[in-house]
């Protein structure tokens, strides 16, 4: 698996660039993007739609041949003919980062079992960390909550929380089941490095952890993929598989290559 990250700053992303890049995506995608009330959200959606298209362009696919669809639960997947091996991808965003995990489509077609999540290390304003944990208490197991509220520095506690949360999100996105999955069914022990689902080891799953300190504010994330087998793999995403782009440069390049 690889993860591409686009670092987005609304103050540096001109409206003219948004309008120039919008025609690069199909009419269905354009319709969804332009429905956003806030331009920031529309830009994030546009960049998220450009990510798999730029990847396909790198593989020699012309813009007009790129096709996509969504599952019944809304997970996008590639339907472009002639892609061998099949492409598996998933896109997510949080504030200043839009991320895409991708790899070969092995198991769980047509969208394949791949997911990604990234989040900024922060707690809501005027909220203590303990209050923050209490708000999401219903989505954490007892073990997870104990690890988060252990006698560690608050910075480490926040990091532990977001490692747990992004792994849960990446796993459910990989399943492609949409909202409504009880996060307490998944437990990530950040100390023992163990993931269980319904009390059993998450057999056949690969979890890759990554961090983006270059964004000005730290972001952490997980990519998840079902690869089969009896083991569970939890490790750092290798440096060569983690790529960061500036949003303006990324979109300008997309226009140059696909416009």
mmCIF file of C-alpha atoms in Angstrom:
data_model
loop_
_atom_site.group_PDB
_atom_site.id
_atom_site.type_symbol
_atom_site.label_atom_id
_atom_site.label_comp_id
_atom_site.label_asym_id
_atom_site.label_seq_id
_atom_site.Cartn_x
_atom_site.Cartn_y
_atom_site.Cartn_z
ATOM 1 C CA UNK A 1 0.000 0.000 0.000
ATOM 2 C CA UNK A 2 0.948 3.595 -0.559
ATOM 3 C CA UNK A 3 -0.565 6.778 0.840
ATOM 4 C CA UNK A 4 -0.596 10.105 -0.990
ATOM 5 C CA UNK A 5 -1.345 13.204 1.083
ATOM 6 C CA UNK A 6 -2.272 16.615 -0.287
ATOM 7 C CA UNK A 7 -1.674 19.499 2.119
ATOM 8 C CA UNK A 8 -4.434 22.081 1.633
ATOM 9 C CA UNK A 9 -4.457 25.674 2.894
ATOM 10 C CA UNK A 10 -7.631 27.581 1.863
ATOM 11 C CA UNK A 11 -5.804 30.909 2.055
ATOM 12 C CA UNK A 12 -3.299 29.806 -0.592
ATOM 13 C CA UNK A 13 -5.738 28.060 -2.933
ATOM 14 C CA UNK A 14 -7.242 30.611 -5.377
ATOM 15 C CA UNK A 15 -10.764 30.377 -6.773
ATOM 16 C CA UNK A 16 -9.326 30.499 -10.278
ATOM 17 C CA UNK A 17 -7.476 27.227 -9.647
ATOM 18 C CA UNK A 18 -10.663 25.579 -8.378
ATOM 19 C CA UNK A 19 -12.577 26.602 -11.503
ATOM 20 C CA UNK A 20 -9.745 25.514 -13.800
ATOM 21 C CA UNK A 21 -9.525 22.066 -12.214
ATOM 22 C CA UNK A 22 -13.250 21.313 -11.898
ATOM 23 C CA UNK A 23 -13.642 20.191 -15.562
ATOM 24 C CA UNK A 24 -11.018 17.482 -14.962
ATOM 25 C CA UNK A 25 -13.627 15.340 -13.188
ATOM 26 C CA UNK A 26 -16.803 13.900 -14.698
ATOM 27 C CA UNK A 27 -20.232 15.523 -14.473
ATOM 28 C CA UNK A 28 -21.380 13.269 -11.621
ATOM 29 C CA UNK A 29 -18.402 14.278 -9.507
ATOM 30 C CA UNK A 30 -18.778 17.938 -10.488
ATOM 31 C CA UNK A 31 -22.412 17.903 -9.377
ATOM 32 C CA UNK A 32 -21.458 16.579 -5.921
ATOM 33 C CA UNK A 33 -18.556 18.998 -5.546
ATOM 34 C CA UNK A 34 -20.537 22.105 -6.467
ATOM 35 C CA UNK A 35 -23.285 21.276 -3.961
ATOM 36 C CA UNK A 36 -20.989 22.131 -1.063
ATOM 37 C CA UNK A 37 -21.918 25.466 0.498
ATOM 38 C CA UNK A 38 -18.394 26.268 1.702
ATOM 39 C CA UNK A 39 -15.718 26.622 -0.962
ATOM 40 C CA UNK A 40 -13.202 24.936 1.375
ATOM 41 C CA UNK A 41 -15.300 21.768 1.420
ATOM 42 C CA UNK A 42 -15.718 21.879 -2.354
ATOM 43 C CA UNK A 43 -11.953 22.187 -2.806
ATOM 44 C CA UNK A 44 -11.294 19.241 -0.500
ATOM 45 C CA UNK A 45 -13.815 17.170 -2.444
ATOM 46 C CA UNK A 46 -12.274 18.228 -5.756
ATOM 47 C CA UNK A 47 -8.780 17.252 -4.604
ATOM 48 C CA UNK A 48 -10.127 13.942 -3.298
ATOM 49 C CA UNK A 49 -11.632 13.244 -6.722
ATOM 50 C CA UNK A 50 -8.431 14.245 -8.505
ATOM 51 C CA UNK A 51 -6.218 11.898 -6.487
ATOM 52 C CA UNK A 52 -7.292 8.590 -8.124
ATOM 53 C CA UNK A 53 -7.439 10.282 -11.532
ATOM 54 C CA UNK A 54 -3.860 11.516 -11.254
ATOM 55 C CA UNK A 55 -2.861 7.988 -10.268
ATOM 56 C CA UNK A 56 -4.618 6.536 -13.323
ATOM 57 C CA UNK A 57 -2.937 9.139 -15.522
ATOM 58 C CA UNK A 58 0.421 7.955 -14.174
ATOM 59 C CA UNK A 59 -0.590 4.480 -15.365
ATOM 60 C CA UNK A 60 -1.217 5.763 -18.869
ATOM 61 C CA UNK A 61 -5.007 6.141 -18.775
ATOM 62 C CA UNK A 62 -6.390 9.150 -20.644
ATOM 63 C CA UNK A 63 -8.880 11.370 -18.808
ATOM 64 C CA UNK A 64 -11.912 10.470 -20.925
ATOM 65 C CA UNK A 65 -11.347 6.753 -20.320
ATOM 66 C CA UNK A 66 -11.431 7.076 -16.509
ATOM 67 C CA UNK A 67 -14.631 5.733 -14.993
ATOM 68 C CA UNK A 68 -15.766 5.260 -11.414
ATOM 69 C CA UNK A 69 -18.777 3.919 -9.546
ATOM 70 C CA UNK A 70 -19.923 3.565 -5.939
ATOM 71 C CA UNK A 71 -21.164 0.613 -3.927
ATOM 72 C CA UNK A 72 -24.638 0.558 -2.393
ATOM 73 C CA UNK A 73 -23.100 2.028 0.765
ATOM 74 C CA UNK A 74 -21.384 4.820 -1.170
ATOM 75 C CA UNK A 75 -17.780 3.584 -1.359
ATOM 76 C CA UNK A 76 -16.158 4.737 -4.625
ATOM 77 C CA UNK A 77 -14.212 2.323 -6.810
ATOM 78 C CA UNK A 78 -12.542 2.301 -10.183
ATOM 79 C CA UNK A 79 -14.398 0.816 -13.181
ATOM 80 C CA UNK A 80 -11.857 1.895 -15.806
ATOM 81 C CA UNK A 81 -11.404 -1.068 -18.166
ATOM 82 C CA UNK A 82 -8.028 -2.653 -18.744
ATOM 83 C CA UNK A 83 -6.440 -1.857 -15.363
ATOM 84 C CA UNK A 84 -4.255 -4.834 -14.452
ATOM 85 C CA UNK A 85 -3.782 -5.541 -11.672
ATOM 86 C CA UNK A 86 -7.032 -3.915 -10.467
ATOM 87 C CA UNK A 87 -6.723 -0.675 -8.518
ATOM 88 C CA UNK A 88 -7.910 -0.475 -4.920
ATOM 89 C CA UNK A 89 -8.140 2.970 -3.361
ATOM 90 C CA UNK A 90 -9.808 4.959 -0.620
ATOM 91 C CA UNK A 91 -9.844 8.701 0.053
ATOM 92 C CA UNK A 92 -10.321 10.646 3.275
ATOM 93 C CA UNK A 93 -9.718 14.151 4.600
ATOM 94 C CA UNK A 94 -9.485 16.126 7.805
ATOM 95 C CA UNK A 95 -9.046 19.911 7.785
ATOM 96 C CA UNK A 96 -5.745 20.556 5.952
ATOM 97 C CA UNK A 97 -5.020 17.059 4.648
ATOM 98 C CA UNK A 98 -6.649 15.011 1.892
ATOM 99 C CA UNK A 99 -5.257 11.467 1.799
ATOM 100 C CA UNK A 100 -5.571 8.491 -0.529
ATOM 101 C CA UNK A 101 -4.446 4.943 0.238
ATOM 102 C CA UNK A 102 -4.056 2.685 -2.766
ATOM 103 C CA UNK A 103 -2.706 -0.684 -3.823
ATOM 104 C CA UNK A 104 -3.574 -3.694 -5.894
ATOM 105 C CA UNK A 105 -7.162 -4.896 -5.773
ATOM 106 C CA UNK A 106 -6.879 -8.347 -4.251
ATOM 107 C CA UNK A 107 -9.852 -9.206 -2.054
ATOM 108 C CA UNK A 108 -13.354 -7.809 -1.681
ATOM 109 C CA UNK A 109 -14.232 -6.603 -5.192
ATOM 110 C CA UNK A 110 -15.483 -4.382 -6.697
ATOM 111 C CA UNK A 111 -14.339 -1.676 -4.223
ATOM 112 C CA UNK A 112 -11.827 -4.014 -2.535
ATOM 113 C CA UNK A 113 -11.044 -4.066 1.180
ATOM 114 C CA UNK A 114 -8.883 -0.976 1.585
ATOM 115 C CA UNK A 115 -9.459 2.039 3.811
ATOM 116 C CA UNK A 116 -7.650 5.077 5.171
ATOM 117 C CA UNK A 117 -8.208 7.747 7.783
ATOM 118 C CA UNK A 118 -6.192 10.769 8.895
ATOM 119 C CA UNK A 119 -6.878 13.232 11.704
ATOM 120 C CA UNK A 120 -5.298 16.279 13.266
ATOM 121 C CA UNK A 121 -3.958 15.893 16.794
ATOM 122 C CA UNK A 122 -6.212 18.275 18.681
ATOM 123 C CA UNK A 123 -9.092 18.446 21.134
ATOM 124 C CA UNK A 124 -12.096 20.767 20.710
ATOM 125 C CA UNK A 125 -11.675 24.313 22.098
ATOM 126 C CA UNK A 126 -12.800 24.948 25.665
ATOM 127 C CA UNK A 127 -12.775 21.204 26.326
ATOM 128 C CA UNK A 128 -10.429 19.291 28.606
ATOM 129 C CA UNK A 129 -8.971 16.048 27.353
ATOM 130 C CA UNK A 130 -10.951 14.040 29.912
ATOM 131 C CA UNK A 131 -14.179 15.736 28.793
ATOM 132 C CA UNK A 132 -13.275 14.972 25.185
ATOM 133 C CA UNK A 133 -12.781 11.279 25.962
ATOM 134 C CA UNK A 134 -16.090 11.200 27.835
ATOM 135 C CA UNK A 135 -17.855 12.523 24.710
ATOM 136 C CA UNK A 136 -16.627 9.553 22.613
ATOM 137 C CA UNK A 137 -16.721 7.068 25.481
ATOM 138 C CA UNK A 138 -19.445 4.971 23.826
ATOM 139 C CA UNK A 139 -17.108 4.227 20.892
ATOM 140 C CA UNK A 140 -14.182 3.004 23.003
ATOM 141 C CA UNK A 141 -13.613 -0.300 24.764
ATOM 142 C CA UNK A 142 -12.705 -0.332 28.438
ATOM 143 C CA UNK A 143 -9.125 -1.305 27.576
ATOM 144 C CA UNK A 144 -8.791 1.546 25.079
ATOM 145 C CA UNK A 145 -10.142 4.111 27.511
ATOM 146 C CA UNK A 146 -7.773 2.900 30.232
ATOM 147 C CA UNK A 147 -4.804 3.216 27.874
ATOM 148 C CA UNK A 148 -5.839 6.714 26.821
ATOM 149 C CA UNK A 149 -6.387 7.932 30.384
ATOM 150 C CA UNK A 150 -3.262 6.213 31.736
ATOM 151 C CA UNK A 151 -0.611 8.147 33.635
ATOM 152 C CA UNK A 152 1.085 9.556 30.533
ATOM 153 C CA UNK A 153 1.666 13.080 29.245
ATOM 154 C CA UNK A 154 -1.432 14.634 27.643
ATOM 155 C CA UNK A 155 0.358 14.862 24.284
ATOM 156 C CA UNK A 156 0.914 11.108 24.343
ATOM 157 C CA UNK A 157 -2.668 10.491 25.494
ATOM 158 C CA UNK A 158 -4.039 12.531 22.562
ATOM 159 C CA UNK A 159 -1.779 10.638 20.187
ATOM 160 C CA UNK A 160 -2.995 7.308 21.566
ATOM 161 C CA UNK A 161 -6.608 8.358 21.104
ATOM 162 C CA UNK A 162 -6.137 9.329 17.469
ATOM 163 C CA UNK A 163 -4.130 6.199 16.676
ATOM 164 C CA UNK A 164 -7.060 4.183 18.010
ATOM 165 C CA UNK A 165 -9.681 6.292 16.255
ATOM 166 C CA UNK A 166 -8.018 6.380 12.835
ATOM 167 C CA UNK A 167 -7.431 2.618 12.884
ATOM 168 C CA UNK A 168 -11.108 2.027 13.648
ATOM 169 C CA UNK A 169 -12.122 4.414 10.860
ATOM 170 C CA UNK A 170 -9.718 2.889 8.335
ATOM 171 C CA UNK A 171 -10.969 -0.610 9.166
ATOM 172 C CA UNK A 172 -14.648 0.258 8.716
ATOM 173 C CA UNK A 173 -13.895 2.180 5.513
ATOM 174 C CA UNK A 174 -12.052 -0.864 4.198
ATOM 175 C CA UNK A 175 -15.143 -2.963 4.925
ATOM 176 C CA UNK A 176 -17.182 -0.395 3.005
ATOM 177 C CA UNK A 177 -20.166 -0.784 5.290
ATOM 178 C CA UNK A 178 -20.888 2.889 5.885
ATOM 179 C CA UNK A 179 -22.123 4.448 9.117
ATOM 180 C CA UNK A 180 -23.635 2.516 11.958
ATOM 181 C CA UNK A 181 -20.798 0.089 12.750
ATOM 182 C CA UNK A 182 -20.283 -0.124 16.505
ATOM 183 C CA UNK A 183 -16.693 1.004 17.085
ATOM 184 C CA UNK A 184 -16.566 -0.943 20.354
ATOM 185 C CA UNK A 185 -16.470 -4.125 18.286
ATOM 186 C CA UNK A 186 -12.944 -3.121 17.248
ATOM 187 C CA UNK A 187 -10.226 -2.826 19.884
ATOM 188 C CA UNK A 188 -6.757 -1.489 19.217
ATOM 189 C CA UNK A 189 -4.319 -1.974 22.086
ATOM 190 C CA UNK A 190 -1.746 0.726 21.322
ATOM 191 C CA UNK A 191 0.673 -0.620 23.937
ATOM 192 C CA UNK A 192 0.588 -4.313 23.044
ATOM 193 C CA UNK A 193 0.017 -3.568 19.328
ATOM 194 C CA UNK A 194 -2.974 -5.875 19.008
ATOM 195 C CA UNK A 195 -6.201 -5.473 17.057
ATOM 196 C CA UNK A 196 -9.253 -7.555 17.824
ATOM 197 C CA UNK A 197 -12.738 -7.580 16.332
ATOM 198 C CA UNK A 198 -15.554 -9.015 18.428
ATOM 199 C CA UNK A 199 -12.895 -10.253 20.843
ATOM 200 C CA UNK A 200 -10.959 -12.230 18.219
ATOM 201 C CA UNK A 201 -7.702 -11.314 16.446
ATOM 202 C CA UNK A 202 -8.265 -9.380 13.217
ATOM 203 C CA UNK A 203 -6.883 -12.188 11.050
ATOM 204 C CA UNK A 204 -5.842 -11.339 7.520
ATOM 205 C CA UNK A 205 -5.632 -7.587 8.084
ATOM 206 C CA UNK A 206 -2.720 -5.261 7.433
ATOM 207 C CA UNK A 207 -2.638 -1.941 9.297
ATOM 208 C CA UNK A 208 -0.074 0.705 8.341
ATOM 209 C CA UNK A 209 0.436 3.697 10.621
ATOM 210 C CA UNK A 210 1.701 7.070 9.385
ATOM 211 C CA UNK A 211 2.327 10.582 10.681
ATOM 212 C CA UNK A 212 2.485 13.959 8.933
ATOM 213 C CA UNK A 213 4.407 16.457 11.094
ATOM 214 C CA UNK A 214 5.296 18.599 8.068
ATOM 215 C CA UNK A 215 1.771 20.057 7.926
ATOM 216 C CA UNK A 216 2.450 22.667 10.623
ATOM 217 C CA UNK A 217 0.116 20.708 12.912
ATOM 218 C CA UNK A 218 0.678 17.024 13.474
ATOM 219 C CA UNK A 219 -1.667 14.635 11.714
ATOM 220 C CA UNK A 220 -1.726 10.895 12.240
ATOM 221 C CA UNK A 221 -3.456 8.169 10.277
ATOM 222 C CA UNK A 222 -3.872 4.517 9.443
ATOM 223 C CA UNK A 223 -4.312 2.633 6.196
ATOM 224 C CA UNK A 224 -6.017 -0.755 6.403
ATOM 225 C CA UNK A 225 -6.245 -3.572 3.884
ATOM 226 C CA UNK A 226 -7.557 -7.122 4.012
ATOM 227 C CA UNK A 227 -4.813 -9.303 2.539
ATOM 228 C CA UNK A 228 -5.972 -12.717 3.780
ATOM 229 C CA UNK A 229 -4.164 -15.261 5.882
ATOM 230 C CA UNK A 230 -4.216 -15.983 9.591
ATOM 231 C CA UNK A 231 -2.018 -13.194 10.920
ATOM 232 C CA UNK A 232 -2.499 -9.531 11.765
ATOM 233 C CA UNK A 233 0.116 -6.999 10.672
ATOM 234 C CA UNK A 234 0.531 -3.609 12.393
ATOM 235 C CA UNK A 235 3.514 -1.515 11.353
ATOM 236 C CA UNK A 236 4.750 1.876 10.220
ATOM 237 C CA UNK A 237 4.130 2.833 6.607
ATOM 238 C CA UNK A 238 7.567 2.878 5.014
ATOM 239 C CA UNK A 239 8.991 6.262 4.082
ATOM 240 C CA UNK A 240 8.996 5.491 0.377
ATOM 241 C CA UNK A 241 5.264 4.697 0.443
ATOM 242 C CA UNK A 242 4.241 7.991 2.075
ATOM 243 C CA UNK A 243 4.097 10.979 -0.279
ATOM 244 C CA UNK A 244 3.047 14.555 0.478
ATOM 245 C CA UNK A 245 2.056 17.194 -2.063
ATOM 246 C CA UNK A 246 1.226 20.866 -1.750
ATOM 247 C CA UNK A 247 -2.366 21.363 -2.937
ATOM 248 C CA UNK A 248 -1.629 24.199 -5.363
ATOM 249 C CA UNK A 249 1.267 22.336 -6.972
ATOM 250 C CA UNK A 250 -0.707 19.081 -7.096
ATOM 251 C CA UNK A 251 -3.742 20.633 -8.787
ATOM 252 C CA UNK A 252 -1.637 22.659 -11.202
ATOM 253 C CA UNK A 253 0.158 19.489 -12.236
ATOM 254 C CA UNK A 254 -3.169 17.685 -12.662
ATOM 255 C CA UNK A 255 -4.346 20.501 -14.966
ATOM 256 C CA UNK A 256 -1.113 20.329 -16.939
ATOM 257 C CA UNK A 257 -1.260 16.560 -17.345
ATOM 258 C CA UNK A 258 -4.977 16.062 -17.881
ATOM 259 C CA UNK A 259 -6.300 19.424 -19.083
#
